Short mmCIF file of C-alpha atoms and ligand atoms in Angstrom, two decimals:
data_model
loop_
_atom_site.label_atom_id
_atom_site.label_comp_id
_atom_site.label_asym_id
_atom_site.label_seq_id
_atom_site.Cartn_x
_atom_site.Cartn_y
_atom_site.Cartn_z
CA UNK A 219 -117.06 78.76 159.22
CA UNK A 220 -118.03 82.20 157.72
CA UNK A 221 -117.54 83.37 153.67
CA UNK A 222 -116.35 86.80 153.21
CA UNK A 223 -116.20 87.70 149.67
CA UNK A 224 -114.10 90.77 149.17
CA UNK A 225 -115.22 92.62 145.31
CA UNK A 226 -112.93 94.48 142.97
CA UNK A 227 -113.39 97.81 144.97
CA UNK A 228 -112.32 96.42 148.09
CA UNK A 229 -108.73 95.02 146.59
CA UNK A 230 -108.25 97.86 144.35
CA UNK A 231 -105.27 99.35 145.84
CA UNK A 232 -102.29 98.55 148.21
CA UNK A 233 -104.27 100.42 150.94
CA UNK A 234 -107.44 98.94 150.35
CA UNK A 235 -105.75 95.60 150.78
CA UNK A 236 -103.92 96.56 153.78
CA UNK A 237 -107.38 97.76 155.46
CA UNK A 238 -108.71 93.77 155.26
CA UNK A 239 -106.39 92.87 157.41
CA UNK A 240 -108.32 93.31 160.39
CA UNK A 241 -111.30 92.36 159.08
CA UNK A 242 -110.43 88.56 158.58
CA UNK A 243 -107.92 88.72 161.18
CA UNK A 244 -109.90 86.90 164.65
CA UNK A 245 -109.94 83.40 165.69
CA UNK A 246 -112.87 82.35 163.78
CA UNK A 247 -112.33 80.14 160.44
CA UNK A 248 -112.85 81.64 157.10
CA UNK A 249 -112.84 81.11 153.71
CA UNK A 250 -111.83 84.94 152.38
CA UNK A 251 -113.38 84.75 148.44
CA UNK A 252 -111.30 88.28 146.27
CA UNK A 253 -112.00 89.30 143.09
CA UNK A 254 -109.78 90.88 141.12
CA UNK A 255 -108.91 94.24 141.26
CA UNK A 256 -111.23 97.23 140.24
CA UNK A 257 -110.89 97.35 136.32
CA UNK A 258 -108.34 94.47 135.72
CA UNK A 259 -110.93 92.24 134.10
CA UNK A 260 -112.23 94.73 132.17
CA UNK A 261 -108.50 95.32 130.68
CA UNK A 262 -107.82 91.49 130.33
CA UNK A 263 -111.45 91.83 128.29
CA UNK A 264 -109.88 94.98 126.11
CA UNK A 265 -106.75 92.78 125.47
CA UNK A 266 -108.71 89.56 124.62
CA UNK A 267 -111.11 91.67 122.26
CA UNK A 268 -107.93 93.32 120.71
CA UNK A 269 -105.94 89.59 120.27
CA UNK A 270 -109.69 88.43 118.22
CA UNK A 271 -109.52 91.59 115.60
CA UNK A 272 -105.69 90.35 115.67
CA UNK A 273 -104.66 94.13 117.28
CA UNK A 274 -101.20 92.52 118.45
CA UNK A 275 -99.65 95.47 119.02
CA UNK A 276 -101.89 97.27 120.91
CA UNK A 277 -102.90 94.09 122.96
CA UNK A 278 -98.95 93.72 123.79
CA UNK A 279 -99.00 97.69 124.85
CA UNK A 280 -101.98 97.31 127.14
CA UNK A 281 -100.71 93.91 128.41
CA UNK A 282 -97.27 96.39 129.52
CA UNK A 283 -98.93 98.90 130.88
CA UNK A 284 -101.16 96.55 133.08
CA UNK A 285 -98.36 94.76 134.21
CA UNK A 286 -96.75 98.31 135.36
CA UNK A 287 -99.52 98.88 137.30
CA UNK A 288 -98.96 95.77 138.79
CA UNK A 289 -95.20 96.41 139.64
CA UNK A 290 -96.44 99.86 141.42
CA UNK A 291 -99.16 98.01 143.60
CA UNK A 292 -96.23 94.78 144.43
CA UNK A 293 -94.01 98.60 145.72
CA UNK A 294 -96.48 99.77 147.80
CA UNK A 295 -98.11 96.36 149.33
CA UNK A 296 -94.65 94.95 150.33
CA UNK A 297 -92.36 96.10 152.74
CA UNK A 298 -89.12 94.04 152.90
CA UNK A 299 -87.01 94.01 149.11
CA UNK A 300 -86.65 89.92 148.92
CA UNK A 301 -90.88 89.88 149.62
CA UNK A 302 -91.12 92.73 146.67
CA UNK A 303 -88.39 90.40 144.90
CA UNK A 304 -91.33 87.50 145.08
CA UNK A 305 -93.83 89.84 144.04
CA UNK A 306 -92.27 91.27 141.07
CA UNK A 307 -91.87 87.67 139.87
CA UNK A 308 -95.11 86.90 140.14
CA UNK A 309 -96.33 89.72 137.95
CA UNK A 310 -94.05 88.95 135.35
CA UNK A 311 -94.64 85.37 135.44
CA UNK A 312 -98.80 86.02 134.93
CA UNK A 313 -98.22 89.20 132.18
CA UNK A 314 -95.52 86.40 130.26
CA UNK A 315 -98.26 84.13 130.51
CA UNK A 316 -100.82 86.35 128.93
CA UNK A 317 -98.13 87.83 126.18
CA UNK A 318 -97.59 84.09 125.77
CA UNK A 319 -100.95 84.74 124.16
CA UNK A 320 -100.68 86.96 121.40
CA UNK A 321 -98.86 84.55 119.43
CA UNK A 322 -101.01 82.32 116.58
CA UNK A 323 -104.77 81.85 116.38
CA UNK A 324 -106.36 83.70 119.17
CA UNK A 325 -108.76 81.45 120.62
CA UNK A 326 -111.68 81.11 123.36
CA UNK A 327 -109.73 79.22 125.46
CA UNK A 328 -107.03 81.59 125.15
CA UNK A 329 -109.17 84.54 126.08
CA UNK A 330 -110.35 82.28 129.32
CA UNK A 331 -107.33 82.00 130.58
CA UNK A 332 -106.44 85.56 130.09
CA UNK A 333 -109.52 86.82 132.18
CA UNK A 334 -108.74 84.12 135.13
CA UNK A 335 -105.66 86.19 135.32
CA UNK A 336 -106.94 89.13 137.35
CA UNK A 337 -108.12 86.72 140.48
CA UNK A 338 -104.86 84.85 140.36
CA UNK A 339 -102.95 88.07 140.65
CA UNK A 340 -105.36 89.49 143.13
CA UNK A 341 -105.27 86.55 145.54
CA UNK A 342 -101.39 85.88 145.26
CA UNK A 343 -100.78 89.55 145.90
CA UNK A 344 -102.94 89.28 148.98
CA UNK A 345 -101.66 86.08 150.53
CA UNK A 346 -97.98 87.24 149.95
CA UNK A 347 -98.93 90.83 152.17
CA UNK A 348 -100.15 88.11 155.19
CA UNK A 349 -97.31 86.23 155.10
CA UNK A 350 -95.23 89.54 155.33
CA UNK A 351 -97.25 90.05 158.34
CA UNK A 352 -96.99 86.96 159.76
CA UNK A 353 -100.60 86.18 159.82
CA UNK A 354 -101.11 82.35 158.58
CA UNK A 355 -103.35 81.92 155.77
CA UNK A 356 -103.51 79.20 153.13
CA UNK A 357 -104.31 79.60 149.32
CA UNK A 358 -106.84 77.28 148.01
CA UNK A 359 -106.79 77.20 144.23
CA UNK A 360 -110.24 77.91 142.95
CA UNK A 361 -109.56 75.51 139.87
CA UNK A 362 -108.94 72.66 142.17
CA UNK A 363 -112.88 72.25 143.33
CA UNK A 364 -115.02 75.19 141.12
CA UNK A 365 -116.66 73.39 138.24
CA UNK A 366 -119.36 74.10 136.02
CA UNK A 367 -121.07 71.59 133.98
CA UNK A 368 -121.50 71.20 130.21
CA UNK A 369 -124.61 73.08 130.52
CA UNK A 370 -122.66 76.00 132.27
CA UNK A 371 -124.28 75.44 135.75
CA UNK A 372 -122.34 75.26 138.78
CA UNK A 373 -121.66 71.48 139.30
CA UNK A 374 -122.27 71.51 143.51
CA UNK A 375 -121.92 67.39 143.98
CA UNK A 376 -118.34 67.86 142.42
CA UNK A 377 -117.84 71.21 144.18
CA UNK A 378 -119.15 69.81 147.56
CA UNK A 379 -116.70 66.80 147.85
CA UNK A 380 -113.66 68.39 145.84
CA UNK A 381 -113.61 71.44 148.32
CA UNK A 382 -114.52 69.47 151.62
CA UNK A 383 -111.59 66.95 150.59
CA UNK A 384 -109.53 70.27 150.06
CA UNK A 385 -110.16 71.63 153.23
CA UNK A 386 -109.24 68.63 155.40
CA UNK A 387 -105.67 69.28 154.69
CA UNK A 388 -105.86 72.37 156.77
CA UNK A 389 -107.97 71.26 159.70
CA UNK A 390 -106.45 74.46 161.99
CA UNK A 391 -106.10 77.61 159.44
CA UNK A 392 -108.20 80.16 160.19
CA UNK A 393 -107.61 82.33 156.89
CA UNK A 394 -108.51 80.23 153.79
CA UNK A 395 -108.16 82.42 150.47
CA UNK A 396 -109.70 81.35 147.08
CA UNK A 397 -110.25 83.04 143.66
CA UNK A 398 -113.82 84.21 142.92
CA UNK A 399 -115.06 84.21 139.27
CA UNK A 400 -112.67 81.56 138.16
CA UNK A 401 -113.35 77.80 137.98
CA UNK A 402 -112.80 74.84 135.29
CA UNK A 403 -115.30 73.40 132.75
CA UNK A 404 -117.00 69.88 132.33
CA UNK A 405 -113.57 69.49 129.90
CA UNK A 406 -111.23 70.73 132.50
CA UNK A 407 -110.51 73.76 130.82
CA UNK A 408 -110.13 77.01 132.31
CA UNK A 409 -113.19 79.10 132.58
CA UNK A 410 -115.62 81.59 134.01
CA UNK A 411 -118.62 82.17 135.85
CA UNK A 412 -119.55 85.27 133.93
CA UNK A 413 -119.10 89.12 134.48
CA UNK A 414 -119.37 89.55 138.28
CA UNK A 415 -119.34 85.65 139.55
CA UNK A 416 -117.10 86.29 142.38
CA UNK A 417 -120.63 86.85 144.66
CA UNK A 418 -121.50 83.37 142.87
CA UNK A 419 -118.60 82.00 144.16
CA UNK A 420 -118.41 82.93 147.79
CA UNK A 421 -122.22 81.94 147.45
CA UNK A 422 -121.60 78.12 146.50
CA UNK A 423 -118.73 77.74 148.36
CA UNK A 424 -120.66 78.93 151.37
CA UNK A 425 -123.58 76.29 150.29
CA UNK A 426 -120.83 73.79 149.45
CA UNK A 427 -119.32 73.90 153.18
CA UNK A 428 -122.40 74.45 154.92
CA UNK A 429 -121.24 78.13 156.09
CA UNK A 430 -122.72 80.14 159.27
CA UNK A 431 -122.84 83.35 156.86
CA UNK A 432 -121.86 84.43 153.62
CA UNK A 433 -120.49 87.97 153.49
CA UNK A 434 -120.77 89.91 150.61
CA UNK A 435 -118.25 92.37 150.67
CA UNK A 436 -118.03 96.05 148.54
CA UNK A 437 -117.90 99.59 149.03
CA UNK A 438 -121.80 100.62 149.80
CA UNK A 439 -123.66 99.76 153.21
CA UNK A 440 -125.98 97.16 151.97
CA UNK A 441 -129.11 97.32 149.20
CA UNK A 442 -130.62 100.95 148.67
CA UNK A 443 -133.74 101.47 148.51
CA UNK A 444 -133.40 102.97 145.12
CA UNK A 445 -130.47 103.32 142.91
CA UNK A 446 -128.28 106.10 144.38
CA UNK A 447 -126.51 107.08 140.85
CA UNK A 448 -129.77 108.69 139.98
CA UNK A 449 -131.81 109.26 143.07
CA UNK A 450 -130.84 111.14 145.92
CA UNK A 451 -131.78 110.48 149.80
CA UNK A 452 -131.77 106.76 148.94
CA UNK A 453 -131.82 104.43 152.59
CA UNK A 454 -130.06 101.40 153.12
CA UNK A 455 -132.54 98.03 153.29
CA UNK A 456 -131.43 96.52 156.60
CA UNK A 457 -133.47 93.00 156.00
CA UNK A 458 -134.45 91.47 152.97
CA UNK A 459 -135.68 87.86 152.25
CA UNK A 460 -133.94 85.84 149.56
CA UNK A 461 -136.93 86.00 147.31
CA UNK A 462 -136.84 89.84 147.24
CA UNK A 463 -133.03 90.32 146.97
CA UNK A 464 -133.33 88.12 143.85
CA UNK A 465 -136.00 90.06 142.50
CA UNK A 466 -133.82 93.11 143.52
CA UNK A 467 -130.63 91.72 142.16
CA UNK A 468 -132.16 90.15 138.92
CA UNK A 469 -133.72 93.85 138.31
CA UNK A 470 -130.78 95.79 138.11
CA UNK A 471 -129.34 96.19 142.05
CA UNK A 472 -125.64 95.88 141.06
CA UNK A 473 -124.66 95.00 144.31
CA UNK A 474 -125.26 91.33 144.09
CA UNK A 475 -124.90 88.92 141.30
CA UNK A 476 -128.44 87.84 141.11
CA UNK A 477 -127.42 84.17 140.60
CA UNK A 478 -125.43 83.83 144.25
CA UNK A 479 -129.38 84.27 146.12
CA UNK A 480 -130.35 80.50 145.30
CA UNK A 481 -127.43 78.75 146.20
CA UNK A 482 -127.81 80.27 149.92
CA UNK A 483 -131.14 79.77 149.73
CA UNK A 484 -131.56 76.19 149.59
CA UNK A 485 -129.18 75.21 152.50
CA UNK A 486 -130.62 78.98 154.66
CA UNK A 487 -127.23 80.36 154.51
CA UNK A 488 -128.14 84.19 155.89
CA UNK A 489 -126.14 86.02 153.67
CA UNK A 490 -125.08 89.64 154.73
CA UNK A 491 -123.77 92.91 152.66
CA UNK A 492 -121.16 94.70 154.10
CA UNK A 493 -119.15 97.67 153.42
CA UNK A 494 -115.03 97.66 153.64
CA UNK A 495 -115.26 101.70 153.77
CA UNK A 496 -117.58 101.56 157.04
CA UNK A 497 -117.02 98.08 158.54
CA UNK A 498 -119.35 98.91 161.58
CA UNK A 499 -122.36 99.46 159.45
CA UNK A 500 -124.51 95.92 160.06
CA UNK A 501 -125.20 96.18 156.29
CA UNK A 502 -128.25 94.31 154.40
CA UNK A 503 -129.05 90.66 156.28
CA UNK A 504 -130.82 88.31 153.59
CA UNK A 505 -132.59 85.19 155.23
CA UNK A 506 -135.42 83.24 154.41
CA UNK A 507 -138.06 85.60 156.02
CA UNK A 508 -137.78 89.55 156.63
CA UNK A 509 -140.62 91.77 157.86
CA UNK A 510 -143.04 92.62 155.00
CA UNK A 511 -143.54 96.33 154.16
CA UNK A 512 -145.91 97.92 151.74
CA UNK A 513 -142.63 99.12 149.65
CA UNK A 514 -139.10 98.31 150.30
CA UNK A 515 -137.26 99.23 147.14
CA UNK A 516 -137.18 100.01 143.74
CA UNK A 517 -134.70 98.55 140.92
CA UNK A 518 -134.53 99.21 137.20
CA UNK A 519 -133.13 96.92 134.71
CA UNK A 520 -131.63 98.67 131.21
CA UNK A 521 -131.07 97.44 127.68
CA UNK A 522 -134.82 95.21 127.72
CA UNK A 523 -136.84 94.67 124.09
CA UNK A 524 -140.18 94.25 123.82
CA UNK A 525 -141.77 92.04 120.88
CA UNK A 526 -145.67 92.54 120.90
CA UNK A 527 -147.04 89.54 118.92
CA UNK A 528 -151.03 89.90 117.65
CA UNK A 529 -153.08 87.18 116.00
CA UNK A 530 -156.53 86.51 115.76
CA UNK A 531 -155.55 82.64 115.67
CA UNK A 532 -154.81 82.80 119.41
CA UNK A 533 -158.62 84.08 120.21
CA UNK A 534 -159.79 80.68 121.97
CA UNK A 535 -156.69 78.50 120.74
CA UNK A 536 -154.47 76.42 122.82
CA UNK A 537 -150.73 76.23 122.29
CA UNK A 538 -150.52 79.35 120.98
CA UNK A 539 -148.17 80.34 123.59
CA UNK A 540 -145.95 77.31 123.31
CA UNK A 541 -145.45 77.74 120.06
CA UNK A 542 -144.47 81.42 120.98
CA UNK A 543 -141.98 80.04 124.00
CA UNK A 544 -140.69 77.23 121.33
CA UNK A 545 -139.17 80.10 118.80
CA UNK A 546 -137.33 81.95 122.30
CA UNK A 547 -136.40 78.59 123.77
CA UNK A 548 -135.14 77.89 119.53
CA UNK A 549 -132.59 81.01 120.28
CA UNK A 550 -131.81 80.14 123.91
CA UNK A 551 -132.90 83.40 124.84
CA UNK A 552 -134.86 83.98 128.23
CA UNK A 553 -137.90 86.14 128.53
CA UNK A 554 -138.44 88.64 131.68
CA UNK A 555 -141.68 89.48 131.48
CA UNK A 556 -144.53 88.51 129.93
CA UNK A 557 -148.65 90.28 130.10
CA UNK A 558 -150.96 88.49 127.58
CA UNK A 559 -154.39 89.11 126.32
CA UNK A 560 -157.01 87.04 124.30
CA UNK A 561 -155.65 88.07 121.15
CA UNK A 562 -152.00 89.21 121.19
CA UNK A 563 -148.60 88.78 123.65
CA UNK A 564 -146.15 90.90 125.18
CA UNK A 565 -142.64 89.58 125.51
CA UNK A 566 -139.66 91.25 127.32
CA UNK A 567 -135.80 89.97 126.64
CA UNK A 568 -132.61 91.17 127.77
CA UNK A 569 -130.67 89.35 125.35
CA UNK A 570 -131.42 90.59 122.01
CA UNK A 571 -128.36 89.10 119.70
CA UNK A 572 -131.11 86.98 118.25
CA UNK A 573 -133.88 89.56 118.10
CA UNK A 574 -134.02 89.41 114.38
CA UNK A 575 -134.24 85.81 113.87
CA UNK A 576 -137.11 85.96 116.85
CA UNK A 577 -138.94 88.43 115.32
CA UNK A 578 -139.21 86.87 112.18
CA UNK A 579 -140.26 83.45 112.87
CA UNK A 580 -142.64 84.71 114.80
CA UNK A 581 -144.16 86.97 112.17
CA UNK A 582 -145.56 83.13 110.71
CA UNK A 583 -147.60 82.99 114.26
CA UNK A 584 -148.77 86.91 113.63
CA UNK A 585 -148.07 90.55 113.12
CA UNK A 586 -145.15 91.75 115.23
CA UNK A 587 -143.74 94.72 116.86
CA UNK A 588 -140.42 95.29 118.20
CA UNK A 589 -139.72 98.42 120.43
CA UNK A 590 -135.99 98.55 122.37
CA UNK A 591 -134.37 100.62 124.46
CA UNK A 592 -136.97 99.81 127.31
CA UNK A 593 -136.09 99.72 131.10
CA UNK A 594 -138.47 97.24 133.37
CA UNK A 595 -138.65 98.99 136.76
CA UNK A 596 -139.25 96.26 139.58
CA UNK A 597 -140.87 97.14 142.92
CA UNK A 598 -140.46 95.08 145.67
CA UNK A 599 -142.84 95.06 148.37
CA UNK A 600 -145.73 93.09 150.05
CA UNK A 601 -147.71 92.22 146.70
CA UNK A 602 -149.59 89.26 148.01
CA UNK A 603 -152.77 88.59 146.12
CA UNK A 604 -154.67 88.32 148.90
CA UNK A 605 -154.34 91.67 149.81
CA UNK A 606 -156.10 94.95 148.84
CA UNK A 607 -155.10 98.44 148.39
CA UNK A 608 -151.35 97.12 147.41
CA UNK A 609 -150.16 99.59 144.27
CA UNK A 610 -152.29 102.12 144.04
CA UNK A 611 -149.34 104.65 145.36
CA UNK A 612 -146.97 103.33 142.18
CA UNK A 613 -149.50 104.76 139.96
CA UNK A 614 -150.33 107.54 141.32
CA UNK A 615 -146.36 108.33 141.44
CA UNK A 616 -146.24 107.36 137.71
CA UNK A 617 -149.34 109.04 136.18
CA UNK A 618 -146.74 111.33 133.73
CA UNK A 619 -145.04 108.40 132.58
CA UNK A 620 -146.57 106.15 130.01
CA UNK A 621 -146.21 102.37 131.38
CA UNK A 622 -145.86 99.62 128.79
CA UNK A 623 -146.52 96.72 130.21
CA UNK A 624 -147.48 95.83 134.18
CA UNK A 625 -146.92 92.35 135.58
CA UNK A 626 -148.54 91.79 138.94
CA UNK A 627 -149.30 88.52 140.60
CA UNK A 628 -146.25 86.81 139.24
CA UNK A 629 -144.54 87.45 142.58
CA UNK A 630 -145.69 88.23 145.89
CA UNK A 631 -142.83 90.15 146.45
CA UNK A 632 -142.49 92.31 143.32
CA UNK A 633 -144.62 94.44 140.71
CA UNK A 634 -143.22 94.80 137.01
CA UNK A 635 -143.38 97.70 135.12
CA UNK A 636 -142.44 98.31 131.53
CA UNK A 637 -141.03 102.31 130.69
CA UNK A 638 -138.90 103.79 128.07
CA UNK A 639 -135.64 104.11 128.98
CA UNK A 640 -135.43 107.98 128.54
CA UNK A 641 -138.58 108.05 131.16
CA UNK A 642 -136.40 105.41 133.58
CA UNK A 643 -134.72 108.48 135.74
CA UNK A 644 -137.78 110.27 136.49
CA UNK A 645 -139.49 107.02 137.09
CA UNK A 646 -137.09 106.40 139.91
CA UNK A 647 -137.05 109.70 141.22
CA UNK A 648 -140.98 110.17 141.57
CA UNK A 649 -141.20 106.37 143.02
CA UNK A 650 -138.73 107.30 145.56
CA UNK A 651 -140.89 110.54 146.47
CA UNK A 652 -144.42 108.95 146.40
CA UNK A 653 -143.43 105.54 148.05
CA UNK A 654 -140.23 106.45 150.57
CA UNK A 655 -140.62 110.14 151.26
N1 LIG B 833 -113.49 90.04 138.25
C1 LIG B 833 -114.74 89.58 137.69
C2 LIG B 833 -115.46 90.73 137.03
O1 LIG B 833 -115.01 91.86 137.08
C3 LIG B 833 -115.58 88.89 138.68
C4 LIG B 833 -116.05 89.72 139.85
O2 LIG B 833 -115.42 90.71 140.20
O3 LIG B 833 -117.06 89.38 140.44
O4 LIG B 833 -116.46 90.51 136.41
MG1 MG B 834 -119.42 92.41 141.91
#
């Protein structure tokens, strides 16, 4: 049994639909994963945000002109008028649900269920066109065996049994469809697993069932080399190991949800990248080992702080640095990257809503520094420690950029650099020329 994960792109209009048909249509057993379509979670997001600052009319006129949309995509998908008849229902009965919604205290809850919207629609819509075509599928709801835990992790023993127990009841269907992104809490409740989690999905469902492949669906051939919004002549990565397209993935590839690596990972699930616009293309392969090159690609990761902490207390001390991790771990905020010295530390975080809390309990341990709008460029290659002559190319390509911080021999696979984000472009652009050209 294979995963194919289809993303927003790739069910964001009738045709787009209509052009998966003969991707999932063969003899071999699936489970198809959809997320919803291009920019419908972001709207359900506008209308929850608009429902908190208690915008009711405004959420009610987006909620109306979403569900419009709808009505035009049931017109086009659909063919016969008692199949459009079942469509149009369906949209009304999901936008009711969500206008349902703008009444009293507007809650978290409330805007949970709102955003789970998008992959019910997206699935429903997309079963209903099959059975129009009289190709059998079966929708499995994702809230029957996707569960995270109270900690917010994916709960697998519960998602193992609940989705093998599931899938007994259809021992000869061949198309299985399921919601990405949506599952329920350690309370039951309707909930998320975050912006983008439909790759998560399709990734522990795939680990759950013990899948052949997990297909990662979307509208480019497969990792770039380099990010192709800013750098031209990027290549598409044709094997990558699951240790580099996490590195890749964590450091700002936006093709896969950087979570969804592990999962496949620890039961060697290959998982492949495909593109719906060119289905030939064999895309990116990810398995446990790929050929190592000097350079394979470069990644950059946006919106990163730095807080430089110096004190002549650490010169010699120990636990000096857990004290440091204790006032992070305090704020549940992760660090990236981290270079040290005898006397002072250099921090990187993503998540800065607590920045100013940080900084200032950790002005008892010393004087601080806090510098943001920083971009951490990642380069993954063959960065072994055992090797020699690995790097000097990056900075020779970088000499006209000041670097900030460099982290090498965390990874074998990757070295970290720390830029300003007005320096990121150029960055990529002369890493592209010195390593790939
Ligand atoms: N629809 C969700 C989002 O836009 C999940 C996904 O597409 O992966 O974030
Ligand atoms: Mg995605």
């Amino acid at each position: 049994m294979k995963i194919m994960k289809f993303g927003g792109t790739s069910v964001g209009n009738p045709d787009r639909m209509k052009a998966l048909i003969p991707l999932i249509n063969d003899d071999e057993k699936k489970i198809v994963v959809l997320s919803a379509m291009a920019g419908t979670t972001n709207s359900l997001v506008e209308i929850s945000n608009l429902l908190y600052a208690e915008n009711v009319n405004e959420a009610s006129d987006k909620n109306d002109t979403l569900r419009s949309n709808y009505h035009r995509v049931v017109n086009e998908l659909l063919e016969t008028e008692s199949n459009k008849t079942t469509g149009h229902e369906l949209i009304d009965s999901h936008f009711d649900h969500i206008a349902n919604f703008t009444k009293g205290v507007f809650t978290k809850l409330k805007e949970k269920e709102i955003l789970a919207q998008g992959e019910l629609l997206s699935t429903s819509l997309f079963n209903l066109l099959l059975q129009e075509r009289n190709i059998k599928s079966i929708l499995l709801p994702a809230l029957s065996f996707m569960r995270i835990d109270k900690d917010g992790e994916p709960d697998s023993f519960y998602i193992e049994e609940n989705i093998k127990r599931e899938l007994k009841n259809y021992p000869s269907e061949n198309i299985i469809i399921t919601q990405g992104f949506i599952c329920r809490n350690a309370h039951g409740e309707i909930d998320n697993l975050k912006r983008g989690g439909s790759d998560f999905t399709a990734s522990l469902i795939g680990s759950a069932v013990n899948a052949s492949e997990i297909q990662i669906w979307t509208d480019i051939n497969g990792f770039h080399n380099n990010d192709p919004r800013f750098v031209e002549n990027t290549k598409v990565i044709r094997e990558l190991s699951f240790d580099e397209a996490a590195e890749l993935a964590y450091f700002g590839a936006k093709i896969l949800h950087p979570s969804s690596v592990y999962p496949a990972r620890i039961k060697n699930i290959p998982v492949r990248l495909k593109n719906t616009m060119e289905p030939s293309d064999p895309g990116t392969l990810i398995t446990l080992s790929s050929v190592l090159q000097d350079y394979k690609a470069v990644a950059a990761k946006d919106g990163i702080s730095v807080l430089r902490i110096r004190s002549d207390r650490m010169l010699m001390a120990y636990g000096f640095l857990r004290k440091v991790f204790e006032i992070f771990e305090a704020y549940r905020t992760p660090i990236d990257m981290i270079t040290t010295s005898e006397v002072a530390v250099s921090i990187t975080i993503d998540n800065s809503e607590f920045i100013k809390q940080i900084a200032k309990e950790l002005k008892e341990l010393g004087s601080v520094e806090v510098e943001e709008n920083q971009t951490i460029v990642c380069v993954v290659g063959d960065f072994r420690t055992e090797r020699t002559g690995s790097a000097p190319e990056i900075f020779e390509a970088l000499n006209t950029i000041p670097l900030k911080m460099i982290s090498y021999g965390g990874s074998p696979n990757s070295l970290s650099l720390l830029i300003d984000t007005s320096n990121k472009i150029e960055a990529l652009r002369l890493l592209s020329k010195h390593l790939f050209d």
